[in-house]
Short mmCIF file of C-alpha atoms and ligand atoms in Angstrom, two decimals:
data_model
loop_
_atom_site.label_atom_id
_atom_site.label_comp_id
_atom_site.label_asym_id
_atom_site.label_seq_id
_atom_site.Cartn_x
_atom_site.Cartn_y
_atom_site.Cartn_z
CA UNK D 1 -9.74 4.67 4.36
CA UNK D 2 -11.69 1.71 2.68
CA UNK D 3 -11.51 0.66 -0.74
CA UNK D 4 -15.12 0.54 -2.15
CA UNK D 5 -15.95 -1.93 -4.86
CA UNK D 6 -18.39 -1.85 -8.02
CA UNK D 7 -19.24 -4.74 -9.92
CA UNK D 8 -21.67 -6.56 -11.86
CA UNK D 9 -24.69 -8.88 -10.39
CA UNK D 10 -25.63 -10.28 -13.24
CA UNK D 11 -23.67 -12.10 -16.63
CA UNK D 12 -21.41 -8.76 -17.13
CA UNK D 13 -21.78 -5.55 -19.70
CA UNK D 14 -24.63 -4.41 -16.66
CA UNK D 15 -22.78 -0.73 -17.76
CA UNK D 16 -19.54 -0.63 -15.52
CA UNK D 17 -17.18 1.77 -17.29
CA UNK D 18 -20.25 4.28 -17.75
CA UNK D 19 -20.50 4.12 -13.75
CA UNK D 20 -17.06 4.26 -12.98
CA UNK D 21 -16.80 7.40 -15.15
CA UNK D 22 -19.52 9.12 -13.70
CA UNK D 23 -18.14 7.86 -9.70
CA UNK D 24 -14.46 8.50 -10.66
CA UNK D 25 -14.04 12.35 -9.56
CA UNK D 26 -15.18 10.99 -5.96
CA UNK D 27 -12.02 8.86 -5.88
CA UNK D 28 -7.80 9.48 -6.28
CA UNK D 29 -7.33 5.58 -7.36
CA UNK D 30 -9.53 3.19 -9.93
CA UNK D 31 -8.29 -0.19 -10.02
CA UNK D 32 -9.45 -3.64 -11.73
CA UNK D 33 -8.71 -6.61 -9.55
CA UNK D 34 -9.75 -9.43 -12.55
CA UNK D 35 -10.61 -10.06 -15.53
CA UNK D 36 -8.64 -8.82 -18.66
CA UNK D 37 -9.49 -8.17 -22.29
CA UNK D 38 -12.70 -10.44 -22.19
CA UNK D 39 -14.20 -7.39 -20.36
CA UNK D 40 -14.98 -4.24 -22.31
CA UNK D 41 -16.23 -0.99 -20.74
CA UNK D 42 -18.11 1.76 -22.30
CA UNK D 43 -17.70 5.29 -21.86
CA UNK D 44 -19.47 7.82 -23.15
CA UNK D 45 -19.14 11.93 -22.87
CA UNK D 46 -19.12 14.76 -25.00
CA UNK D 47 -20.81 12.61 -27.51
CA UNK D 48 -17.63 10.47 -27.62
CA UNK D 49 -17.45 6.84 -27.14
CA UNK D 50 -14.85 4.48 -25.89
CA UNK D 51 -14.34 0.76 -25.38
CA UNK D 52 -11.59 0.12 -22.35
CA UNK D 53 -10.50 -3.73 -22.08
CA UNK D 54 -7.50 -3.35 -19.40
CA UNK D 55 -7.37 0.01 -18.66
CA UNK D 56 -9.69 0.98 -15.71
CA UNK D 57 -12.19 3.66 -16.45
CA UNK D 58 -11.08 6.32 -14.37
CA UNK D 59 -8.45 7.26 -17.04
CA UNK D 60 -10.35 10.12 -18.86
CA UNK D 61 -10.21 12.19 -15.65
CA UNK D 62 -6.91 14.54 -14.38
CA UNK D 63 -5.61 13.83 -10.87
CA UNK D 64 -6.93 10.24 -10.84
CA UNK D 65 -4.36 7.22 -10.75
CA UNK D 66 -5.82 3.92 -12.57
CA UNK D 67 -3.88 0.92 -11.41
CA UNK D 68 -4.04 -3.14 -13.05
CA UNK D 69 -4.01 -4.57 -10.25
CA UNK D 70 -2.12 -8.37 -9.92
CA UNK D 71 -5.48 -10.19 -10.45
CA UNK D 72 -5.87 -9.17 -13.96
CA UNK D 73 -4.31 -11.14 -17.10
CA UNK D 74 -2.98 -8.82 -19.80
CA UNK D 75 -2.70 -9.21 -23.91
CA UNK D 76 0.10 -6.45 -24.73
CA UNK D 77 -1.11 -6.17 -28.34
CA UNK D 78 -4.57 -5.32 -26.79
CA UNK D 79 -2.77 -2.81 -23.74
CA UNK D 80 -0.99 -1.43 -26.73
CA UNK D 81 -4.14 -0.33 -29.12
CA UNK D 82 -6.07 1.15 -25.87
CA UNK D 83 -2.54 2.86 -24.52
CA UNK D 84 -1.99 4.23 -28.30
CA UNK D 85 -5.97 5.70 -28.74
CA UNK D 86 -6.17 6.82 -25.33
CA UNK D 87 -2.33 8.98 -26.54
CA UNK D 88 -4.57 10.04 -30.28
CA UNK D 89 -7.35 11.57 -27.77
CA UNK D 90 -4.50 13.59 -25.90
CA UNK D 91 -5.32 11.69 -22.52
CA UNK D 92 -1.35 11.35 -20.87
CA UNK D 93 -1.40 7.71 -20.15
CA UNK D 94 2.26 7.07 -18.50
CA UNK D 95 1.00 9.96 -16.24
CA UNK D 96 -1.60 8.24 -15.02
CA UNK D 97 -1.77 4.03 -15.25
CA UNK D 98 0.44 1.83 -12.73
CA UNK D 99 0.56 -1.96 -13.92
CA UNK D 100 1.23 -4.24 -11.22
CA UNK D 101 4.87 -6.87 -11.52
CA UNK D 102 2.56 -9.56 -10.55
CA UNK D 103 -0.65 -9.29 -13.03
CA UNK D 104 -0.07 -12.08 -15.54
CA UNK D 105 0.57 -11.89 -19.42
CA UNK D 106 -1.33 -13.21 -21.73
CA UNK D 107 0.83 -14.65 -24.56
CA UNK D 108 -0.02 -15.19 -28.52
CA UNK D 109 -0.31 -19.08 -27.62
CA UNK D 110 -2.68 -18.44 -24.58
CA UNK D 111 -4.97 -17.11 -27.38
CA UNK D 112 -4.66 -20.12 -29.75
CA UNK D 113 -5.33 -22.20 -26.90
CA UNK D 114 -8.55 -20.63 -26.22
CA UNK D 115 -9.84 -21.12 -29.59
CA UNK D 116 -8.16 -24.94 -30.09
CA UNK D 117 -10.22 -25.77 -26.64
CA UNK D 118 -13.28 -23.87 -27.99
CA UNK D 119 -13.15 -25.53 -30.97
CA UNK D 120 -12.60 -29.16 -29.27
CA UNK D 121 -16.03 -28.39 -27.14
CA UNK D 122 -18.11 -28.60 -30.35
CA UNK D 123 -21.66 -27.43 -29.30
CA UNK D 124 -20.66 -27.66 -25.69
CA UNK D 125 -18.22 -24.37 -26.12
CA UNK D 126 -17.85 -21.75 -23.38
CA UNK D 127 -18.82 -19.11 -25.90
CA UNK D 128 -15.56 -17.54 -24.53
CA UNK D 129 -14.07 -14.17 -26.18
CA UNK D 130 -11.44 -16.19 -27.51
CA UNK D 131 -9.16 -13.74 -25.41
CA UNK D 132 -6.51 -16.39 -23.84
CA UNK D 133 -8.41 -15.56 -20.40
CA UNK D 134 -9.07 -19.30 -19.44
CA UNK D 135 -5.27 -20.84 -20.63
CA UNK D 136 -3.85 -17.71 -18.91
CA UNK D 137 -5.37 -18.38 -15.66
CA UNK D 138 -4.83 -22.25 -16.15
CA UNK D 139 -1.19 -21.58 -16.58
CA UNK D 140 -1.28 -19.09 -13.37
CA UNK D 141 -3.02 -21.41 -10.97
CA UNK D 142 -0.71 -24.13 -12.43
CA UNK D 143 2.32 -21.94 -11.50
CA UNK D 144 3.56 -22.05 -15.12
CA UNK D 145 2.73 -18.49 -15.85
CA UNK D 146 4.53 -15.07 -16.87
CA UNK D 147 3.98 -11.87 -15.25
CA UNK D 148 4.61 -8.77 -16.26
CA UNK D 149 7.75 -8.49 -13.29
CA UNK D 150 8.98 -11.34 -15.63
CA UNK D 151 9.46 -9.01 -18.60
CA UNK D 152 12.80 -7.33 -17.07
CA UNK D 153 14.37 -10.51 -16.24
CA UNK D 154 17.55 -11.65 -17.92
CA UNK D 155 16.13 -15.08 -18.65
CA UNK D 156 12.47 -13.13 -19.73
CA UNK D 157 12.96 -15.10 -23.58
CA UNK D 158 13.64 -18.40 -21.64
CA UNK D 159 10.74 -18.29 -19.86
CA UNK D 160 8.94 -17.37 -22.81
CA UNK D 161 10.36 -20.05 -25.26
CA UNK D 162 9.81 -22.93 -22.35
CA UNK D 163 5.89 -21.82 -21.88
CA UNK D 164 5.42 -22.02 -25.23
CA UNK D 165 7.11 -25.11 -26.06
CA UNK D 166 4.41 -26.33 -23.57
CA UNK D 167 1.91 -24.85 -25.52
CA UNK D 168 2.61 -25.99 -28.85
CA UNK D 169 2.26 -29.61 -27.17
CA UNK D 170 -1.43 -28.70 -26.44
CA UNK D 171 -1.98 -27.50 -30.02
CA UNK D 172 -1.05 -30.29 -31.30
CA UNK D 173 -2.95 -32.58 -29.43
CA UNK D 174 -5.64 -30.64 -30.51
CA UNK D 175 -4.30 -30.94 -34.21
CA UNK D 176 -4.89 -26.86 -34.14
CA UNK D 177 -3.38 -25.48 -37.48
CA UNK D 178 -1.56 -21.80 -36.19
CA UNK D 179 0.70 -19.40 -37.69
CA UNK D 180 2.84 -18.06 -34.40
CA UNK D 181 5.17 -15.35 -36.53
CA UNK D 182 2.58 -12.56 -37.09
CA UNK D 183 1.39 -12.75 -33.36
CA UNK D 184 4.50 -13.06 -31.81
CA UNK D 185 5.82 -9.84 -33.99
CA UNK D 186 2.75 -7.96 -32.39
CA UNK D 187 3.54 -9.02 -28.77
CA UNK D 188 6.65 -8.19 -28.81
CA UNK D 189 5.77 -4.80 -30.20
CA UNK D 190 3.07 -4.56 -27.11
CA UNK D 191 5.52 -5.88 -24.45
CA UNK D 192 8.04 -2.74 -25.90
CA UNK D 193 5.19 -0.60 -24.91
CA UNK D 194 4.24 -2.38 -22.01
CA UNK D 195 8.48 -2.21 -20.30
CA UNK D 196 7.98 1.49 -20.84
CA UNK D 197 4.68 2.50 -18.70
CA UNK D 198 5.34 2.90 -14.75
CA UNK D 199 5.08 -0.79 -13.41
CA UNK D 200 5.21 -1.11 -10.07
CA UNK D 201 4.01 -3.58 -6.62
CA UNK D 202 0.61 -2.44 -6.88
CA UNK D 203 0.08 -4.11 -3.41
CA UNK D 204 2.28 -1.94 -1.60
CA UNK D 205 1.18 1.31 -4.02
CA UNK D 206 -2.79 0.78 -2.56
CA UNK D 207 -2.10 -0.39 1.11
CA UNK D 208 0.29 2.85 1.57
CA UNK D 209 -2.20 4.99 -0.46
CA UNK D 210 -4.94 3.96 2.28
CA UNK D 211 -2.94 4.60 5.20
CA UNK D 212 -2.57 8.28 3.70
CA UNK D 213 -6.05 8.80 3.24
CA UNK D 214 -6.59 8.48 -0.28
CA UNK D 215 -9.97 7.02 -1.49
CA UNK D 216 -10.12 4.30 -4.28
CA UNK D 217 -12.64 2.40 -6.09
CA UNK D 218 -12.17 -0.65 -7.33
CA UNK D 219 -13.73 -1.77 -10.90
CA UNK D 220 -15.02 -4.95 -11.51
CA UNK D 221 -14.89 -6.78 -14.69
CA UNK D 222 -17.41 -9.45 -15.74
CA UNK D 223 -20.58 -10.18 -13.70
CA UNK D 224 -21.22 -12.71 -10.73
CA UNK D 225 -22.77 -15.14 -13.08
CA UNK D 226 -19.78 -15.29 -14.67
CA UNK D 227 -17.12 -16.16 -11.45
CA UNK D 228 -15.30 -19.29 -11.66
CA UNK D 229 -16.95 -20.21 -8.15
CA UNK D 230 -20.36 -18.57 -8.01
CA UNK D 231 -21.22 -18.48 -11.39
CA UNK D 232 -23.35 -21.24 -14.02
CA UNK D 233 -20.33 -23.12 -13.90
CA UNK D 234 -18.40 -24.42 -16.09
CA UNK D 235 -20.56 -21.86 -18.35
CA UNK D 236 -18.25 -18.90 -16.83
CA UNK D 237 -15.01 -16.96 -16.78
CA UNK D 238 -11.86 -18.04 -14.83
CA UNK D 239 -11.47 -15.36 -12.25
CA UNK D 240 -13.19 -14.21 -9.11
CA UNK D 241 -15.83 -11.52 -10.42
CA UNK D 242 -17.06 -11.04 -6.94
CA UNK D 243 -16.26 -9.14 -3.84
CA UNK D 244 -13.45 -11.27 -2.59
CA UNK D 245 -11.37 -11.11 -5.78
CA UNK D 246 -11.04 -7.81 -4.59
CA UNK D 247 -8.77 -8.72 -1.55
CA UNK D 248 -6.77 -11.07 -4.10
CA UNK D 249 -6.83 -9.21 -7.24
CA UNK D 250 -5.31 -5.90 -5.42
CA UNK D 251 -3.74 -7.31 -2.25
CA UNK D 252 -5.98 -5.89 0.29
CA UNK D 253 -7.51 -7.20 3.40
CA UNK D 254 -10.90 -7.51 3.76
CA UNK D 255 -11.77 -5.43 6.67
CA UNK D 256 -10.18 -2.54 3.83
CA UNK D 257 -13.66 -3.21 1.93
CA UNK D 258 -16.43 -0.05 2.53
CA UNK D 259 -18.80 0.10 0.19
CA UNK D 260 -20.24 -2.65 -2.15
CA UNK D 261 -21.82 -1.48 -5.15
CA UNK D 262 -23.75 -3.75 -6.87
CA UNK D 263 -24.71 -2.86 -11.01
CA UNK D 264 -27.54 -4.39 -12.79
CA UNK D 265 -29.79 -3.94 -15.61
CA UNK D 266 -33.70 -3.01 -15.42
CA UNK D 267 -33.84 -5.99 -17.38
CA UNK D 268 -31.27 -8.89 -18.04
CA UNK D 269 -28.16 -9.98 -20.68
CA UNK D 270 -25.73 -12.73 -21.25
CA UNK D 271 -23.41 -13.05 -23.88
CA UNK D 272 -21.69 -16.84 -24.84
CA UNK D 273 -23.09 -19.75 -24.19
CA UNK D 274 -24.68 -21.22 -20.76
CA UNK D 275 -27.99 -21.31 -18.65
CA UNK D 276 -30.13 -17.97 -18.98
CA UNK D 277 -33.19 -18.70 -16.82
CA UNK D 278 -35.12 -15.84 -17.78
CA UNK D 279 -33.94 -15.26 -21.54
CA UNK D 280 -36.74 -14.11 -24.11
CA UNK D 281 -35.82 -16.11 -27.46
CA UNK D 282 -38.68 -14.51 -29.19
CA UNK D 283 -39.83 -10.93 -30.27
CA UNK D 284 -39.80 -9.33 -27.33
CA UNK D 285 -36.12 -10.05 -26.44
CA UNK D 286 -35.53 -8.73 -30.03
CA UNK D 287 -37.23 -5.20 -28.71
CA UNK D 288 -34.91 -5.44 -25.67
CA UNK D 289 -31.96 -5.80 -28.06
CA UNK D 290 -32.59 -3.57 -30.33
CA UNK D 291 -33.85 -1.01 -27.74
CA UNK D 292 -30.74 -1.49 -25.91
CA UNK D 293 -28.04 -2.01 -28.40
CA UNK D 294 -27.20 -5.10 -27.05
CA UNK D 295 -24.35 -6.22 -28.94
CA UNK D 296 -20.66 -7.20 -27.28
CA UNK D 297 -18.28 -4.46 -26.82
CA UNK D 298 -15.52 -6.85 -27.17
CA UNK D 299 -17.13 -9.38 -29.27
CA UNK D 300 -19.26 -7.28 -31.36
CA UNK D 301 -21.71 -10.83 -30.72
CA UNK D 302 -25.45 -9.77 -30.16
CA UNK D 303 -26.44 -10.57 -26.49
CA UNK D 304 -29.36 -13.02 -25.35
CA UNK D 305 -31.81 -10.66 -23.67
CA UNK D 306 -34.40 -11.47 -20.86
CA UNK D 307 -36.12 -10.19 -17.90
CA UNK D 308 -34.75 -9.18 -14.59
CA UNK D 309 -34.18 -12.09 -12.72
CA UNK D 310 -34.67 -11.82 -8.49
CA UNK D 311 -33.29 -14.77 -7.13
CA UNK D 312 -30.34 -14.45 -9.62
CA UNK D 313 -29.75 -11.02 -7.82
CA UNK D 314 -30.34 -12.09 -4.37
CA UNK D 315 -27.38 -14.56 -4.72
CA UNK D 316 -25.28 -12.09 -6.37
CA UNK D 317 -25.94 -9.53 -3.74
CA UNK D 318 -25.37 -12.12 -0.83
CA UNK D 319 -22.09 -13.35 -2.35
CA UNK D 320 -20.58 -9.74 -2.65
CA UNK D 321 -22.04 -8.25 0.46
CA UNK D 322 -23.96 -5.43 -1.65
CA UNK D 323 -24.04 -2.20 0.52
CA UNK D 324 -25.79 -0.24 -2.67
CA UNK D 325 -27.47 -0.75 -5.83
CA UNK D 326 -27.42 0.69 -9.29
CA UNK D 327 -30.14 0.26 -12.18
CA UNK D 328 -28.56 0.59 -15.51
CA UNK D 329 -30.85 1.02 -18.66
CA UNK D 330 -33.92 1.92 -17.42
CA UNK D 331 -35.03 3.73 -20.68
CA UNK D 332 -34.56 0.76 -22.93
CA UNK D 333 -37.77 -0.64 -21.22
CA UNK D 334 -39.58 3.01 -22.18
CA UNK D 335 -41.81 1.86 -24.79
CA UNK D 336 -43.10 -1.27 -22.47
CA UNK D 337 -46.92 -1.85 -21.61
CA UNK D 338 -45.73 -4.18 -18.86
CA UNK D 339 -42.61 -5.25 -17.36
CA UNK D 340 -42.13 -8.48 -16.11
CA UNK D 341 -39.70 -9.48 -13.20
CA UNK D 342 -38.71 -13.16 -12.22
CA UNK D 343 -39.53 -13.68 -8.75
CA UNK D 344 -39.16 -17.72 -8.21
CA UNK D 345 -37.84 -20.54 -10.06
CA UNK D 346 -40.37 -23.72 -10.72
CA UNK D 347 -37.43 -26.42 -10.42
CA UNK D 348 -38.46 -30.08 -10.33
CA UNK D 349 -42.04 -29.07 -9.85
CA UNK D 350 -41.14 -27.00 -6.58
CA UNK D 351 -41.17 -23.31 -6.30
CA UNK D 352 -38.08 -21.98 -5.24
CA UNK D 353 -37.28 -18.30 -4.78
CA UNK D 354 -33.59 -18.94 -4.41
CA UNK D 355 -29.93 -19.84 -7.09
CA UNK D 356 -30.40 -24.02 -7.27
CA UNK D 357 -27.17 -25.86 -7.34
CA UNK D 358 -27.58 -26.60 -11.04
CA UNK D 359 -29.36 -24.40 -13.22
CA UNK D 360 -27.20 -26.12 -16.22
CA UNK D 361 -28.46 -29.59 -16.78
CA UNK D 362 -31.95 -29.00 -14.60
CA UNK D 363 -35.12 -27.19 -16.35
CA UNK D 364 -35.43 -24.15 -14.49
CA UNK D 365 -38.73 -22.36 -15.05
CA UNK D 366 -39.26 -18.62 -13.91
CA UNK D 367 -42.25 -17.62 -12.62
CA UNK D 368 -42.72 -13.80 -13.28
CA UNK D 369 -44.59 -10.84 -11.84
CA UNK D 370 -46.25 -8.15 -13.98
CA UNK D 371 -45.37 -4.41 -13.47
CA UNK D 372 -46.48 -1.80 -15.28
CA UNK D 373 -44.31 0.14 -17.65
CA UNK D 374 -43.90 3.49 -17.58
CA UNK D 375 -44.14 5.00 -20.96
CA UNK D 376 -42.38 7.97 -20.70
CA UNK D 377 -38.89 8.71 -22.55
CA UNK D 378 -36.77 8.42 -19.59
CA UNK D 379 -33.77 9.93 -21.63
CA UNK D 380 -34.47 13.63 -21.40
CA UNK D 381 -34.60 13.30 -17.75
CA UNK D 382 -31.97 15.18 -15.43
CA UNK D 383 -33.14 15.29 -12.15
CA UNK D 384 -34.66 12.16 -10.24
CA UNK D 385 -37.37 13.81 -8.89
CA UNK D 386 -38.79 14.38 -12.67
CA UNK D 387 -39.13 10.34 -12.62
CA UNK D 388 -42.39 8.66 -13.52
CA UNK D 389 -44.62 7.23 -10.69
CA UNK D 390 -44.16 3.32 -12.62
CA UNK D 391 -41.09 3.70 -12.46
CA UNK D 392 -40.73 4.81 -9.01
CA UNK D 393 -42.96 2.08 -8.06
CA UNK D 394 -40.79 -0.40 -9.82
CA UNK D 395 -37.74 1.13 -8.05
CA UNK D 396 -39.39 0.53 -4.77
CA UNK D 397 -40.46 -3.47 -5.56
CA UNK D 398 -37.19 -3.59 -6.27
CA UNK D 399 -36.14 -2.64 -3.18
CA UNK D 400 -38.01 -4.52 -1.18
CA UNK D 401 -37.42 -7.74 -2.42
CA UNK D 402 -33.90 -7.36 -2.38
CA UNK D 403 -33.51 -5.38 0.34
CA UNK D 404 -30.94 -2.94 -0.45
CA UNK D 405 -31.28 0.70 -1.36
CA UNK D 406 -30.83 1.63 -5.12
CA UNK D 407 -28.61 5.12 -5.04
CA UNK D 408 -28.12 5.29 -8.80
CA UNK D 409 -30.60 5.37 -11.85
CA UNK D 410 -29.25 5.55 -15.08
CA UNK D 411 -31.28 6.50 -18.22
CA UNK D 412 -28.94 6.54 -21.22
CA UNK D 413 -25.35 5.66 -22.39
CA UNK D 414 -23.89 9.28 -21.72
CA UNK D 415 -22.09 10.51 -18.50
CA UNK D 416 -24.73 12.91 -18.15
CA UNK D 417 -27.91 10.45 -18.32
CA UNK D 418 -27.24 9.43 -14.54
CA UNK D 419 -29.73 10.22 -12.06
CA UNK D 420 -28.40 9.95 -8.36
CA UNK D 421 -30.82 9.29 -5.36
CA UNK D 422 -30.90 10.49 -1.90
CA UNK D 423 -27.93 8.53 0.01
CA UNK D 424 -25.17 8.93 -2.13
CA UNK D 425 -22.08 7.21 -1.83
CA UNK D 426 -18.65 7.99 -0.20
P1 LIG L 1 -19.75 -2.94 -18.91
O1 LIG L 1 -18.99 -4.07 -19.51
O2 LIG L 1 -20.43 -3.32 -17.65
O3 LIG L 1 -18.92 -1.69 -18.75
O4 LIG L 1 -20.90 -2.59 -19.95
P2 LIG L 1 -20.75 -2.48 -21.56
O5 LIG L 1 -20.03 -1.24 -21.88
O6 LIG L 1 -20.22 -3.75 -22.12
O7 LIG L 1 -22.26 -2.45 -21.99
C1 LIG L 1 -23.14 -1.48 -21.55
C2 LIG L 1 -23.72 -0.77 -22.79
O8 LIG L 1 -24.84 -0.02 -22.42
C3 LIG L 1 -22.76 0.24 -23.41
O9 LIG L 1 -22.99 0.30 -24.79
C4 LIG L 1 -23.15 1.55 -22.74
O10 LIG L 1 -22.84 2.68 -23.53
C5 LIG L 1 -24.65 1.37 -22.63
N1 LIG L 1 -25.28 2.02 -21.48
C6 LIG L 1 -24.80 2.19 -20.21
N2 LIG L 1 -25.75 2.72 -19.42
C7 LIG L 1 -26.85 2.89 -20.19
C8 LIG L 1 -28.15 3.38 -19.93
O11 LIG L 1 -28.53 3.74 -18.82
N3 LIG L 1 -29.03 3.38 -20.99
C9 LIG L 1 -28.67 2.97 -22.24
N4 LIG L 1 -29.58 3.02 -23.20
N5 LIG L 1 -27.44 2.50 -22.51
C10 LIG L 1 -26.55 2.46 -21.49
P1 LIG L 2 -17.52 -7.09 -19.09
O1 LIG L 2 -16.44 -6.71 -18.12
C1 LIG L 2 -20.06 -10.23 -20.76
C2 LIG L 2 -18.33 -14.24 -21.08
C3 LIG L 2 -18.06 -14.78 -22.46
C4 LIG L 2 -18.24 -16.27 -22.21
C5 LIG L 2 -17.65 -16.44 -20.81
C6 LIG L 2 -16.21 -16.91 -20.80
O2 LIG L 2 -17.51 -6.27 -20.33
O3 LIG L 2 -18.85 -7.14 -18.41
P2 LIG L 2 -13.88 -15.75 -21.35
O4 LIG L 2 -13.39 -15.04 -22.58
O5 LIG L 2 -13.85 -14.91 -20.12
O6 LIG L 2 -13.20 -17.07 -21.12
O7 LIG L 2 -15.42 -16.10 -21.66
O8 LIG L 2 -17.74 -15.17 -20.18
N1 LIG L 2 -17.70 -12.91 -20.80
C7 LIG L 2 -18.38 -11.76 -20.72
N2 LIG L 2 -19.68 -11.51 -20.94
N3 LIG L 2 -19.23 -9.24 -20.35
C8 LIG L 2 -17.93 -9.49 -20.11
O9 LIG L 2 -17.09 -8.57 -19.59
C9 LIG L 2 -17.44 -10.79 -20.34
N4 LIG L 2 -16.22 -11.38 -20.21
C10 LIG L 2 -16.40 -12.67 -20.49
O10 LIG L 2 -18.99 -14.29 -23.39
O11 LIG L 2 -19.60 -16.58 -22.13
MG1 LIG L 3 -18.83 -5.11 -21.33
#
């Protein structure tokens, strides 16, 4: 069997954890490969909803496995407050979630760090969640970090105390004022709670679970605007949101990859700071956001909202080898006359239908094509063939320009506002 992969195309929150839900009963394993508590996926069902930040989405389903897979970075105060509302809901957690030795923790220090570096940016700053996800990375790449293996070591506290010793060097560099007691009193409650859930090589768990046949999905956190190499660098996150972070983030080869499904908005979103080509700062991206709800999960921030932008998604989809597409939020563009979609980029007086090197420091102007909107209150809908002609006709543009089928429309928040099309997955 093949592990397929779902992730986001354009600067994250494209509606993930909704899609995962909705996919999960097609699949015995859900795993995230990156990412950590920056990311935060919405679920909703039964008029319920709920914000996951670690925990894969696959969790509110029985005879599903959810695996962290080595790639992500985790917070155990933040595991601990998912682990411990998941438990209030009834949902049998230990039954069900497998954290892998190698992911890497995210320590109390890791998060002042984040802010200190934030702070020291001025107007430059990332915008970042102020998570620890960039210093947690830093000190993984830099082969300083701890993992969660680490934890039931006999020198675990020595590792600990020399990191942070390290840490408190930074700080003070950056003359960042801190009070470690309280945090450090809350990790060490989460990493109490974290010893006692099933940790295990998560490599070994998925390679022997594809040899027997079992199908998995893996869940993407972020967007491909947002990966360290691909993305509006250095306006991005510090893992691999793409395809290949996959392979490293679960340890699996690529020729295990099947499907590629790609998840975008009918329209477009970013969140933090950074180049937004197609962002409306006026009335009408108000509409969007107040159509769509378009503030953080994590962050509770409102998000910058724009139109859909095509050469933005062409890159994305080339980079992760898209195999399918899925429009999220299709009904928060109901009430529009006209939609417009970016088809080319005016950079340095040329027109350019494809990603530029720099779209940071360079005036990049879209250039847009009218559609017209459908009109119709897409919510009610439960059966794609009830869909409007405008919209089908926008489906079908979209198609064609970025020539890969869309299998999945969906028309509201809730599990049951998904409409699938003909060729549907696994
Ligand atoms: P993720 O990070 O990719 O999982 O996405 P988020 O959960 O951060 O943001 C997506 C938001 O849109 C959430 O509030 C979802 O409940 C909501 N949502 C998902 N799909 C749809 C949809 O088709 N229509 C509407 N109106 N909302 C949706
Ligand atoms: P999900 O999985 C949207 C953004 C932050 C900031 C930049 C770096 O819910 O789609 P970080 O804390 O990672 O160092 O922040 O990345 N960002 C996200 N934006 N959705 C996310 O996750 C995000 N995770 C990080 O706003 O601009
Ligand atoms: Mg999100």
């Amino acid at each position: 069997m093949k592990v397929d992969v779902l992730l986001g195309l354009q600067w994250g929150d494209e509606g993930k954890g909704k899609i995962v839900d909705v996919l999960t009963p097609k699949y015995n394993i859900i795993g995230r490969f990156q990412g950590g508590p920056n990311a935060g996926h919405t679920l909703e069902f039964d008029g319920i909803k709920h914000v996951l930040h670690t925990i894969p989405s696959g969790i509110f389903h029985e005879g599903v496995n959810n695996v962290v897979g080595n790639g992500v970075v985790i917070d155990p105060v933040i595991l601990k407050k998912e682990v411990d509302a998941l438990t209030k809901l009834g949902v049998d957690v230990n039954k069900k979630l497998f954290i892998s030795k190698k992911a890497h923790l995210i320590l109390p220090t890791h998060r002042l760090l984040d802010a200190a570096s934030e702070n020291s940016k001025g107007i430059e700053k990332i915008g970042s969640t102020l998570k620890g996800i960039g210093p947690t990375y830093m000190d993984k790449t830099g082969r300083n970090g701890i993992r969660v293996g680490d934890l039931f070591l006999p020198d675990f506290k020595l590792r600990y105390d020399k990191l942070v010793a390290k840490h408190k060097q930074i700080l003070k560099f950056h003359k960042f004022e801190y009070n470690l007691e309280e945090l450090e009193k809350d990790f060490y409650v989460g990493v109490k709670l974290l010893k006692s859930l099933t940790v295990i090589d998560s490599e070994h768990y998925i390679n022997k679970a594809l040899d027997k046949g079992q199908t998995i999905l893996a869940e993407g956190a972020q967007g491909t605007m947002l990966d360290v190499d691909f993305g509006s660098y250095p306006f991005v996150t510090s893992s691999n949101t793409t395809s290949a972070g996959t392979c490293t983030g679960l340890g699996i080869a690529p020729n295990k990859i099947g499907e590629v499904l790609g998840i975008f908005k009918a329209y477009c979103t970013r969140v933090g700071s950074g180049p937004f080509p197609t962002e409306l700062d006026n009335a009408v991206g108000e509409e969007i956001r107040k159509a769509g709800h378009e503030f953080g999960a994590t962050t509770g921030r409102p998000r910058r909202c724009g139109w859909i932008d095509l050469p933005a998604l062409k890159y994305a989809i080339m980079i992760n080898g898209v195999t399918q597409l899925i429009m999220m939020k299709a009904d928060v563009l109901d009430k529009f006359e006209t939609i417009k979609v970016c088809t080319h980029y005016i950079v340095d007086g040329e027109k350019i239908d494809y990603m530029p090197y720099d779209i940071v420091s360079t005036d990049v102007q879209p250039i847009y094509k009218d559609i017209k909107g459908w009109r119709t209150d897409l919510t009610k809908l439960s059966d794609i063939s009830e869909i409007p002609k405008e919209l089908n006709n926008y489906v079908a543009y979209l198609e064609q320009e970025l020539n890969v089928p869309i299998t999945i429309i969906s028309v509201g928040p809730d599990r049951k506002q998904t409409l699938l099309r003909e060729r549907v997955l696994v």
